[in-house]
Amino acid sequence: MKNKTSLPPQEGEAHPSRCPDNSAFKQQKLPAWKPQLTIESVLSSFFLIGGFCLSVGVCLILSANSVREIQIDYSDKCSDCSKLRENSSNWNKECHCSVNFMLKEDILGDVFMYYGLQNFYQNHRRYVISRSDAQLLGRNVNIQKSYCAPFTTYRNGTPMAPCGAIANSMFNDTIDLFYNLNSSVIQVPLLKTGNSWWTDKNVKFRNPKSYNLSSAFAGTARPPYWQKPVYLLDEEDERNNGYVNDDFIIWMRVSAFATFRNLYRRVRRIRQFADGLPAGNYTFRISYNFPVTKFKGRKHVILSTVVWSGGSNPFLGIAYVVTGTAATLTGFVITAIHLKLRKKKTYFQK
């Protein structure tokens, strides 16, 4: 084999140039700004950031502390129902329990009801991905190819709707609130819709298209732990059924922590409750369906108000205070170092 040698370009022959274009960008001639750090600018930046973060943090903490909240643990008070639910053969038996409590002061404004779970880990990877987003959008998909296993189909091949471990473990206790006024018992009106995010209700979750929901979910079956099919989650409001049910949507938004709360209801501000919940004696009547004993969990009901910064969680305010304190302390340390070095420089100059 003969070696191929490159011949020098002949006279008059054009050859490509490897030099970059003579432009300001490629020749790195663009105007640039380089900050000149001085001790005055550095210290002022640290102290301004520290003061800003401390001010915002204090405001957030004071705002969070102004939230009115009452939390009721009903795990032990409904122990009989809990024992009944631990036996899976009793899934179709109803069990009710009541929890009495007293409000010493009025809770004014909008009142939100949450259910809280403790020691329930939703952040396990296999649990988090055990869903079919395409199915929840109302599409006709093969859920066997999804991550829903083992909650995809029954032994006879009937697909589950919705599929996956998240949907199967949905919280299904029913909680009603009653106000005991003298010798009469008044049920507090609660709103079960309008509690989910707009994007969830209109973008992430949609029902299959059909002339009615029962026909849309024909050929499917409810998850094993459910007592009702998905198209009967709310028998009072047809628009709150199927995949767009508010309780279902909120449950499908998994939590990063083992202890969490989800919005359940809002108090409808009418009649005696136009200004909120008046002081007095109240009763929670609970239809107990969600067992927690096997994983050593606890269940709570929370009544709470909200403020401009959100709920009663002070974490964001504490984070701002810690950041502001760190920036301020750093400013003082830099000031001390600067003064010390300046004194030494003045001494050596003399």
mmCIF file of C-alpha atoms in Angstrom:
data_model
loop_
_atom_site.group_PDB
_atom_site.id
_atom_site.type_symbol
_atom_site.label_atom_id
_atom_site.label_comp_id
_atom_site.label_asym_id
_atom_site.label_seq_id
_atom_site.Cartn_x
_atom_site.Cartn_y
_atom_site.Cartn_z
ATOM 1 C CA MET A 1 0.000 0.000 0.000
ATOM 2 C CA LYS A 2 1.411 3.385 -0.946
ATOM 3 C CA ASN A 3 1.458 6.212 1.544
ATOM 4 C CA LYS A 4 -0.721 9.126 0.641
ATOM 5 C CA THR A 5 1.022 12.449 1.139
ATOM 6 C CA SER A 6 -0.769 15.752 1.167
ATOM 7 C CA LEU A 7 0.395 18.086 -1.538
ATOM 8 C CA PRO A 8 0.900 21.757 -0.776
ATOM 9 C CA PRO A 9 -1.807 24.000 -2.201
ATOM 10 C CA GLN A 10 -1.019 25.164 -5.713
ATOM 11 C CA GLU A 11 -0.710 28.793 -6.513
ATOM 12 C CA GLY A 12 -4.097 30.423 -6.814
ATOM 13 C CA GLU A 13 -5.930 27.511 -5.128
ATOM 14 C CA ALA A 14 -8.335 28.517 -2.264
ATOM 15 C CA HIS A 15 -7.990 26.731 1.057
ATOM 16 C CA PRO A 16 -10.192 27.054 4.184
ATOM 17 C CA SER A 17 -8.880 29.230 6.994
ATOM 18 C CA ARG A 18 -8.882 28.032 10.582
ATOM 19 C CA CYS A 19 -8.903 31.522 12.015
ATOM 20 C CA PRO A 20 -12.187 32.587 13.704
ATOM 21 C CA ASP A 21 -14.201 35.355 12.163
ATOM 22 C CA ASN A 22 -13.099 38.855 12.898
ATOM 23 C CA SER A 23 -16.147 39.658 14.995
ATOM 24 C CA ALA A 24 -16.414 41.113 18.471
ATOM 25 C CA PHE A 25 -17.986 37.924 19.802
ATOM 26 C CA LYS A 26 -15.488 35.417 18.383
ATOM 27 C CA GLN A 27 -12.488 37.633 19.023
ATOM 28 C CA GLN A 28 -13.652 38.237 22.643
ATOM 29 C CA LYS A 29 -13.896 41.986 22.209
ATOM 30 C CA LEU A 30 -17.404 42.403 23.650
ATOM 31 C CA PRO A 31 -17.762 44.991 26.389
ATOM 32 C CA ALA A 32 -17.802 43.425 29.858
ATOM 33 C CA TRP A 33 -18.446 44.581 33.392
ATOM 34 C CA LYS A 34 -16.252 43.367 36.197
ATOM 35 C CA PRO A 35 -17.370 44.347 39.706
ATOM 36 C CA GLN A 36 -14.717 45.969 41.840
ATOM 37 C CA LEU A 37 -15.238 44.522 45.291
ATOM 38 C CA THR A 38 -14.448 46.921 48.081
ATOM 39 C CA ILE A 39 -14.820 46.431 51.808
ATOM 40 C CA GLU A 40 -17.699 48.916 51.855
ATOM 41 C CA SER A 41 -19.676 47.159 49.113
ATOM 42 C CA VAL A 42 -19.086 43.687 50.575
ATOM 43 C CA LEU A 43 -20.089 44.633 54.113
ATOM 44 C CA SER A 44 -23.134 46.598 52.991
ATOM 45 C CA SER A 45 -24.287 43.607 50.906
ATOM 46 C CA PHE A 46 -24.010 41.194 53.848
ATOM 47 C CA PHE A 47 -25.776 43.532 56.280
ATOM 48 C CA LEU A 48 -28.539 44.415 53.809
ATOM 49 C CA ILE A 49 -29.199 40.743 53.006
ATOM 50 C CA GLY A 50 -29.129 39.858 56.701
ATOM 51 C CA GLY A 51 -31.525 42.645 57.634
ATOM 52 C CA PHE A 52 -33.916 41.774 54.811
ATOM 53 C CA CYS A 53 -33.990 38.041 55.638
ATOM 54 C CA LEU A 54 -34.420 38.694 59.374
ATOM 55 C CA SER A 55 -37.322 41.077 58.741
ATOM 56 C CA VAL A 56 -39.102 38.676 56.382
ATOM 57 C CA GLY A 57 -38.463 35.722 58.706
ATOM 58 C CA VAL A 58 -39.898 37.470 61.755
ATOM 59 C CA CYS A 59 -42.995 38.502 59.772
ATOM 60 C CA LEU A 60 -43.516 34.942 58.534
ATOM 61 C CA ILE A 61 -43.143 33.451 62.025
ATOM 62 C CA LEU A 62 -45.562 35.964 63.559
ATOM 63 C CA SER A 63 -48.014 35.300 60.728
ATOM 64 C CA ALA A 64 -47.788 31.513 61.195
ATOM 65 C CA ASN A 65 -48.308 31.865 64.952
ATOM 66 C CA SER A 66 -51.509 33.839 64.356
ATOM 67 C CA VAL A 67 -53.179 30.841 62.689
ATOM 68 C CA ARG A 68 -55.962 29.301 64.767
ATOM 69 C CA GLU A 69 -55.745 25.520 64.729
ATOM 70 C CA ILE A 70 -57.154 22.566 66.648
ATOM 71 C CA GLN A 71 -56.010 18.977 66.097
ATOM 72 C CA ILE A 72 -57.955 15.893 67.206
ATOM 73 C CA ASP A 73 -56.347 12.430 67.274
ATOM 74 C CA TYR A 74 -59.066 9.807 66.806
ATOM 75 C CA SER A 75 -56.868 6.712 66.477
ATOM 76 C CA ASP A 76 -57.509 5.485 70.036
ATOM 77 C CA LYS A 77 -61.050 6.807 70.340
ATOM 78 C CA CYS A 78 -62.065 4.682 67.356
ATOM 79 C CA SER A 79 -60.112 1.615 68.458
ATOM 80 C CA ASP A 80 -63.114 -0.729 68.114
ATOM 81 C CA CYS A 81 -63.542 0.239 64.478
ATOM 82 C CA SER A 82 -59.814 -0.076 63.964
ATOM 83 C CA LYS A 83 -59.850 -3.689 65.163
ATOM 84 C CA LEU A 84 -62.790 -4.427 62.864
ATOM 85 C CA ARG A 85 -60.984 -2.967 59.846
ATOM 86 C CA GLU A 86 -57.784 -4.939 60.487
ATOM 87 C CA ASN A 87 -59.648 -8.039 59.342
ATOM 88 C CA SER A 88 -59.970 -7.704 55.564
ATOM 89 C CA SER A 89 -63.043 -9.938 55.524
ATOM 90 C CA ASN A 90 -65.015 -7.122 57.213
ATOM 91 C CA TRP A 91 -64.495 -4.682 54.353
ATOM 92 C CA ASN A 92 -68.242 -4.376 53.655
ATOM 93 C CA LYS A 93 -69.253 -3.796 57.308
ATOM 94 C CA GLU A 94 -69.846 -0.215 58.375
ATOM 95 C CA CYS A 95 -68.332 1.128 61.574
ATOM 96 C CA HIS A 96 -68.936 4.582 63.061
ATOM 97 C CA CYS A 97 -67.400 6.420 65.981
ATOM 98 C CA SER A 98 -67.756 9.889 67.508
ATOM 99 C CA VAL A 99 -65.236 12.301 68.992
ATOM 100 C CA ASN A 100 -66.395 15.233 71.130
ATOM 101 C CA PHE A 101 -64.376 18.404 71.616
ATOM 102 C CA MET A 102 -64.909 22.011 72.655
ATOM 103 C CA LEU A 103 -63.876 25.305 71.104
ATOM 104 C CA LYS A 104 -63.155 27.816 73.852
ATOM 105 C CA GLU A 105 -62.978 30.729 71.394
ATOM 106 C CA ASP A 106 -64.498 31.518 68.027
ATOM 107 C CA ILE A 107 -62.517 30.556 64.932
ATOM 108 C CA LEU A 108 -63.242 33.454 62.629
ATOM 109 C CA GLY A 109 -62.750 33.535 58.880
ATOM 110 C CA ASP A 110 -62.420 30.670 56.448
ATOM 111 C CA VAL A 111 -62.011 27.351 58.280
ATOM 112 C CA PHE A 112 -60.365 24.391 56.575
ATOM 113 C CA MET A 113 -60.667 20.748 57.619
ATOM 114 C CA TYR A 114 -57.696 18.445 57.044
ATOM 115 C CA TYR A 115 -57.075 14.780 57.711
ATOM 116 C CA GLY A 116 -53.614 13.932 58.964
ATOM 117 C CA LEU A 117 -51.674 10.679 58.763
ATOM 118 C CA GLN A 118 -48.631 9.763 60.805
ATOM 119 C CA ASN A 119 -46.015 7.107 59.934
ATOM 120 C CA PHE A 120 -47.471 6.621 56.437
ATOM 121 C CA TYR A 121 -44.549 6.617 53.980
ATOM 122 C CA GLN A 122 -45.596 7.826 50.550
ATOM 123 C CA ASN A 123 -42.034 8.579 49.426
ATOM 124 C CA HIS A 124 -41.014 5.004 48.574
ATOM 125 C CA ARG A 125 -39.897 4.906 44.941
ATOM 126 C CA ARG A 126 -42.078 1.951 43.925
ATOM 127 C CA TYR A 127 -45.087 3.597 45.565
ATOM 128 C CA VAL A 128 -44.480 7.012 43.973
ATOM 129 C CA ILE A 129 -44.303 5.644 40.413
ATOM 130 C CA SER A 130 -47.189 3.173 40.858
ATOM 131 C CA ARG A 131 -49.694 5.065 38.708
ATOM 132 C CA SER A 132 -50.636 5.594 35.074
ATOM 133 C CA ASP A 133 -50.781 9.270 34.141
ATOM 134 C CA ALA A 134 -52.126 8.375 30.699
ATOM 135 C CA GLN A 135 -55.024 6.488 32.300
ATOM 136 C CA LEU A 136 -55.748 9.427 34.617
ATOM 137 C CA LEU A 137 -56.029 11.631 31.525
ATOM 138 C CA GLY A 138 -58.924 9.472 30.340
ATOM 139 C CA ARG A 139 -56.986 7.748 27.570
ATOM 140 C CA ASN A 140 -57.519 4.152 26.525
ATOM 141 C CA VAL A 141 -54.123 2.654 27.384
ATOM 142 C CA ASN A 142 -52.677 -0.761 28.131
ATOM 143 C CA ILE A 143 -51.962 -0.491 31.860
ATOM 144 C CA GLN A 144 -50.021 -3.760 31.739
ATOM 145 C CA LYS A 145 -47.136 -1.696 30.336
ATOM 146 C CA SER A 146 -47.360 0.862 33.146
ATOM 147 C CA TYR A 147 -45.772 0.859 36.601
ATOM 148 C CA CYS A 148 -49.078 -0.013 38.303
ATOM 149 C CA ALA A 149 -48.166 -3.653 39.057
ATOM 150 C CA PRO A 150 -49.353 -5.507 41.037
ATOM 151 C CA PHE A 151 -52.485 -3.327 40.992
ATOM 152 C CA THR A 152 -53.162 -3.513 37.262
ATOM 153 C CA THR A 153 -55.697 -6.277 36.614
ATOM 154 C CA TYR A 154 -57.575 -8.955 38.490
ATOM 155 C CA ARG A 155 -57.021 -12.653 37.858
ATOM 156 C CA ASN A 156 -59.872 -12.714 35.353
ATOM 157 C CA GLY A 157 -58.109 -10.004 33.338
ATOM 158 C CA THR A 158 -60.396 -7.091 34.314
ATOM 159 C CA PRO A 159 -58.311 -3.894 34.473
ATOM 160 C CA MET A 160 -58.432 -1.709 37.565
ATOM 161 C CA ALA A 161 -59.575 1.878 37.271
ATOM 162 C CA PRO A 162 -57.631 3.651 38.580
ATOM 163 C CA CYS A 163 -54.598 1.374 38.726
ATOM 164 C CA GLY A 164 -51.571 1.538 40.996
ATOM 165 C CA ALA A 165 -50.672 1.434 44.677
ATOM 166 C CA ILE A 166 -51.321 5.147 45.274
ATOM 167 C CA ALA A 167 -54.934 4.960 44.140
ATOM 168 C CA ASN A 168 -55.515 1.633 45.892
ATOM 169 C CA SER A 169 -54.443 3.078 49.274
ATOM 170 C CA MET A 170 -56.646 6.174 49.020
ATOM 171 C CA PHE A 171 -57.852 7.611 52.336
ATOM 172 C CA ASN A 172 -61.571 6.821 52.572
ATOM 173 C CA ASP A 173 -62.756 7.775 56.072
ATOM 174 C CA THR A 174 -65.885 9.919 56.014
ATOM 175 C CA ILE A 175 -65.809 12.801 58.519
ATOM 176 C CA ASP A 176 -68.810 14.958 59.424
ATOM 177 C CA LEU A 177 -68.834 17.868 61.867
ATOM 178 C CA PHE A 178 -71.777 18.692 64.171
ATOM 179 C CA TYR A 179 -72.355 21.746 66.350
ATOM 180 C CA ASN A 180 -74.117 21.061 69.669
ATOM 181 C CA LEU A 181 -76.214 24.141 70.406
ATOM 182 C CA ASN A 182 -78.176 23.786 73.644
ATOM 183 C CA SER A 183 -80.335 20.698 73.090
ATOM 184 C CA SER A 184 -80.149 20.711 69.270
ATOM 185 C CA VAL A 185 -77.486 19.244 67.006
ATOM 186 C CA ILE A 186 -76.644 21.214 63.847
ATOM 187 C CA GLN A 187 -74.570 19.711 61.065
ATOM 188 C CA VAL A 188 -71.847 22.088 59.947
ATOM 189 C CA PRO A 189 -72.109 22.579 56.156
ATOM 190 C CA LEU A 190 -68.892 21.483 54.444
ATOM 191 C CA LEU A 191 -67.703 22.065 50.891
ATOM 192 C CA LYS A 192 -66.214 19.017 49.170
ATOM 193 C CA THR A 193 -65.340 20.678 45.848
ATOM 194 C CA GLY A 194 -62.958 23.482 44.969
ATOM 195 C CA ASN A 195 -60.241 22.049 47.213
ATOM 196 C CA SER A 196 -57.826 20.855 44.501
ATOM 197 C CA TRP A 197 -55.535 22.891 42.281
ATOM 198 C CA TRP A 198 -56.899 24.256 39.019
ATOM 199 C CA THR A 199 -54.112 22.600 37.023
ATOM 200 C CA ASP A 200 -54.939 19.214 38.526
ATOM 201 C CA LYS A 201 -58.649 19.523 37.870
ATOM 202 C CA ASN A 202 -58.320 20.803 34.316
ATOM 203 C CA VAL A 203 -54.980 19.518 33.028
ATOM 204 C CA LYS A 204 -53.665 16.427 34.844
ATOM 205 C CA PHE A 205 -56.936 14.555 35.461
ATOM 206 C CA ARG A 206 -59.750 13.938 32.995
ATOM 207 C CA ASN A 207 -62.528 11.400 32.677
ATOM 208 C CA PRO A 208 -62.891 9.170 29.606
ATOM 209 C CA LYS A 209 -65.226 10.649 27.024
ATOM 210 C CA SER A 210 -68.657 9.001 26.970
ATOM 211 C CA TYR A 211 -72.298 9.920 27.334
ATOM 212 C CA ASN A 212 -72.193 8.928 31.035
ATOM 213 C CA LEU A 213 -69.526 7.871 33.519
ATOM 214 C CA SER A 214 -70.774 4.353 34.129
ATOM 215 C CA SER A 215 -70.432 3.528 30.442
ATOM 216 C CA ALA A 216 -67.059 5.310 30.298
ATOM 217 C CA PHE A 217 -65.678 2.922 32.918
ATOM 218 C CA ALA A 218 -67.409 -0.172 31.541
ATOM 219 C CA GLY A 219 -65.119 -3.176 31.485
ATOM 220 C CA THR A 220 -63.104 -1.965 34.477
ATOM 221 C CA ALA A 221 -63.274 -2.690 38.196
ATOM 222 C CA ARG A 222 -62.529 -0.745 41.365
ATOM 223 C CA PRO A 223 -59.183 -1.214 43.167
ATOM 224 C CA PRO A 224 -59.196 -4.011 45.801
ATOM 225 C CA TYR A 225 -59.322 -1.701 48.849
ATOM 226 C CA TRP A 226 -62.075 0.542 47.502
ATOM 227 C CA GLN A 227 -65.704 0.188 48.547
ATOM 228 C CA LYS A 228 -67.093 2.046 45.524
ATOM 229 C CA PRO A 229 -66.171 2.237 41.841
ATOM 230 C CA VAL A 230 -64.460 5.404 40.691
ATOM 231 C CA TYR A 231 -67.591 6.772 38.976
ATOM 232 C CA LEU A 232 -69.524 6.687 42.291
ATOM 233 C CA LEU A 233 -67.024 8.479 44.556
ATOM 234 C CA ASP A 234 -69.486 11.344 44.991
ATOM 235 C CA GLU A 235 -73.075 10.201 44.571
ATOM 236 C CA GLU A 236 -74.420 13.710 45.298
ATOM 237 C CA ASP A 237 -72.475 15.634 42.641
ATOM 238 C CA GLU A 238 -71.943 13.982 39.260
ATOM 239 C CA ARG A 239 -69.339 16.596 38.290
ATOM 240 C CA ASN A 240 -67.181 15.464 41.234
ATOM 241 C CA ASN A 241 -66.899 11.864 40.100
ATOM 242 C CA GLY A 242 -64.359 9.730 38.348
ATOM 243 C CA TYR A 243 -60.776 10.856 37.995
ATOM 244 C CA VAL A 244 -61.742 14.510 38.635
ATOM 245 C CA ASN A 245 -62.985 13.819 42.171
ATOM 246 C CA ASP A 246 -61.337 16.336 44.512
ATOM 247 C CA ASP A 247 -60.558 13.820 47.271
ATOM 248 C CA PHE A 248 -58.947 11.482 44.749
ATOM 249 C CA ILE A 249 -56.889 14.254 43.124
ATOM 250 C CA ILE A 250 -55.575 15.491 46.478
ATOM 251 C CA TRP A 251 -54.624 11.962 47.554
ATOM 252 C CA MET A 252 -52.716 11.336 44.305
ATOM 253 C CA ARG A 253 -50.408 14.274 45.196
ATOM 254 C CA VAL A 254 -48.036 12.220 47.351
ATOM 255 C CA SER A 255 -46.175 13.646 50.327
ATOM 256 C CA ALA A 256 -42.405 13.698 50.819
ATOM 257 C CA PHE A 257 -42.693 13.054 54.566
ATOM 258 C CA ALA A 258 -44.135 10.255 56.684
ATOM 259 C CA THR A 259 -46.337 12.675 58.636
ATOM 260 C CA PHE A 260 -48.553 14.862 56.473
ATOM 261 C CA ARG A 261 -51.981 16.406 56.146
ATOM 262 C CA ASN A 262 -54.323 16.745 53.183
ATOM 263 C CA LEU A 263 -57.166 19.181 52.698
ATOM 264 C CA TYR A 264 -60.481 17.390 53.170
ATOM 265 C CA ARG A 265 -63.263 19.990 53.436
ATOM 266 C CA ARG A 266 -63.965 23.704 53.845
ATOM 267 C CA VAL A 267 -66.608 25.132 56.153
ATOM 268 C CA ARG A 268 -69.382 26.761 54.155
ATOM 269 C CA ARG A 269 -69.973 30.195 55.646
ATOM 270 C CA ILE A 270 -73.764 30.355 55.930
ATOM 271 C CA ARG A 271 -76.285 30.754 58.752
ATOM 272 C CA GLN A 272 -74.643 30.294 62.187
ATOM 273 C CA PHE A 273 -71.277 29.769 60.498
ATOM 274 C CA ALA A 274 -71.230 32.916 58.361
ATOM 275 C CA ASP A 275 -68.286 34.288 60.371
ATOM 276 C CA GLY A 276 -66.583 30.938 60.974
ATOM 277 C CA LEU A 277 -66.986 28.413 63.775
ATOM 278 C CA PRO A 278 -68.502 29.836 66.973
ATOM 279 C CA ALA A 279 -67.252 28.708 70.369
ATOM 280 C CA GLY A 280 -69.023 25.725 71.849
ATOM 281 C CA ASN A 281 -69.241 21.937 71.836
ATOM 282 C CA TYR A 282 -68.675 19.993 68.638
ATOM 283 C CA THR A 283 -68.683 16.373 67.540
ATOM 284 C CA PHE A 284 -66.824 14.589 64.785
ATOM 285 C CA ARG A 285 -68.796 11.629 63.435
ATOM 286 C CA ILE A 286 -66.471 9.342 61.544
ATOM 287 C CA SER A 287 -67.206 6.436 59.259
ATOM 288 C CA TYR A 288 -64.030 4.436 59.893
ATOM 289 C CA ASN A 289 -62.669 2.700 56.782
ATOM 290 C CA PHE A 290 -58.924 3.376 56.697
ATOM 291 C CA PRO A 291 -56.900 1.035 59.000
ATOM 292 C CA VAL A 292 -53.540 2.276 60.309
ATOM 293 C CA THR A 293 -52.638 -0.186 63.074
ATOM 294 C CA LYS A 294 -50.537 -2.514 60.912
ATOM 295 C CA PHE A 295 -48.003 0.193 60.100
ATOM 296 C CA LYS A 296 -48.249 1.812 63.581
ATOM 297 C CA GLY A 297 -49.865 4.916 62.188
ATOM 298 C CA ARG A 298 -52.066 7.605 63.695
ATOM 299 C CA LYS A 299 -54.968 9.590 62.274
ATOM 300 C CA HIS A 300 -55.950 13.173 63.013
ATOM 301 C CA VAL A 301 -58.582 15.705 62.067
ATOM 302 C CA ILE A 302 -57.378 19.298 61.927
ATOM 303 C CA LEU A 303 -59.472 22.468 61.860
ATOM 304 C CA SER A 304 -57.384 25.442 60.835
ATOM 305 C CA THR A 305 -57.478 28.936 59.402
ATOM 306 C CA VAL A 306 -55.011 30.378 56.901
ATOM 307 C CA VAL A 307 -53.240 33.726 56.615
ATOM 308 C CA TRP A 308 -51.488 35.571 53.790
ATOM 309 C CA SER A 309 -48.391 33.378 54.189
ATOM 310 C CA GLY A 310 -50.316 30.084 54.248
ATOM 311 C CA GLY A 311 -50.925 27.697 57.144
ATOM 312 C CA SER A 312 -49.334 27.255 60.543
ATOM 313 C CA ASN A 313 -46.016 25.856 59.295
ATOM 314 C CA PRO A 314 -43.194 28.137 60.574
ATOM 315 C CA PHE A 315 -40.450 26.417 58.532
ATOM 316 C CA LEU A 316 -40.091 29.147 55.897
ATOM 317 C CA GLY A 317 -39.877 31.869 58.557
ATOM 318 C CA ILE A 318 -37.227 29.922 60.494
ATOM 319 C CA ALA A 319 -35.237 29.417 57.273
ATOM 320 C CA TYR A 320 -35.267 33.160 56.610
ATOM 321 C CA VAL A 321 -34.193 33.928 60.182
ATOM 322 C CA VAL A 322 -31.315 31.429 60.015
ATOM 323 C CA THR A 323 -30.159 32.839 56.659
ATOM 324 C CA GLY A 324 -30.379 36.417 57.911
ATOM 325 C CA THR A 325 -28.511 35.579 61.112
ATOM 326 C CA ALA A 326 -25.745 33.825 59.161
ATOM 327 C CA ALA A 327 -25.358 36.768 56.770
ATOM 328 C CA THR A 328 -25.249 39.294 59.617
ATOM 329 C CA LEU A 329 -22.709 37.279 61.612
ATOM 330 C CA THR A 330 -20.565 36.897 58.485
ATOM 331 C CA GLY A 331 -20.664 40.673 58.047
ATOM 332 C CA PHE A 332 -19.455 41.207 61.632
ATOM 333 C CA VAL A 333 -16.667 38.629 61.190
ATOM 334 C CA ILE A 334 -15.441 40.306 57.984
ATOM 335 C CA THR A 335 -15.571 43.690 59.745
ATOM 336 C CA ALA A 336 -13.466 42.382 62.624
ATOM 337 C CA ILE A 337 -10.915 40.841 60.261
ATOM 338 C CA HIS A 338 -10.710 44.056 58.238
ATOM 339 C CA LEU A 339 -10.159 46.232 61.317
ATOM 340 C CA LYS A 340 -7.503 43.886 62.634
ATOM 341 C CA LEU A 341 -5.596 43.791 59.347
ATOM 342 C CA ARG A 342 -5.873 47.554 58.936
ATOM 343 C CA LYS A 343 -4.322 48.135 62.372
ATOM 344 C CA LYS A 344 -1.423 45.828 61.511
ATOM 345 C CA LYS A 345 -0.866 47.625 58.214
ATOM 346 C CA THR A 346 -0.861 51.021 59.916
ATOM 347 C CA TYR A 347 1.644 49.735 62.522
ATOM 348 C CA PHE A 348 4.093 48.404 59.908
ATOM 349 C CA GLN A 349 3.843 51.622 57.882
ATOM 350 C CA LYS A 350 4.951 53.625 60.896
#
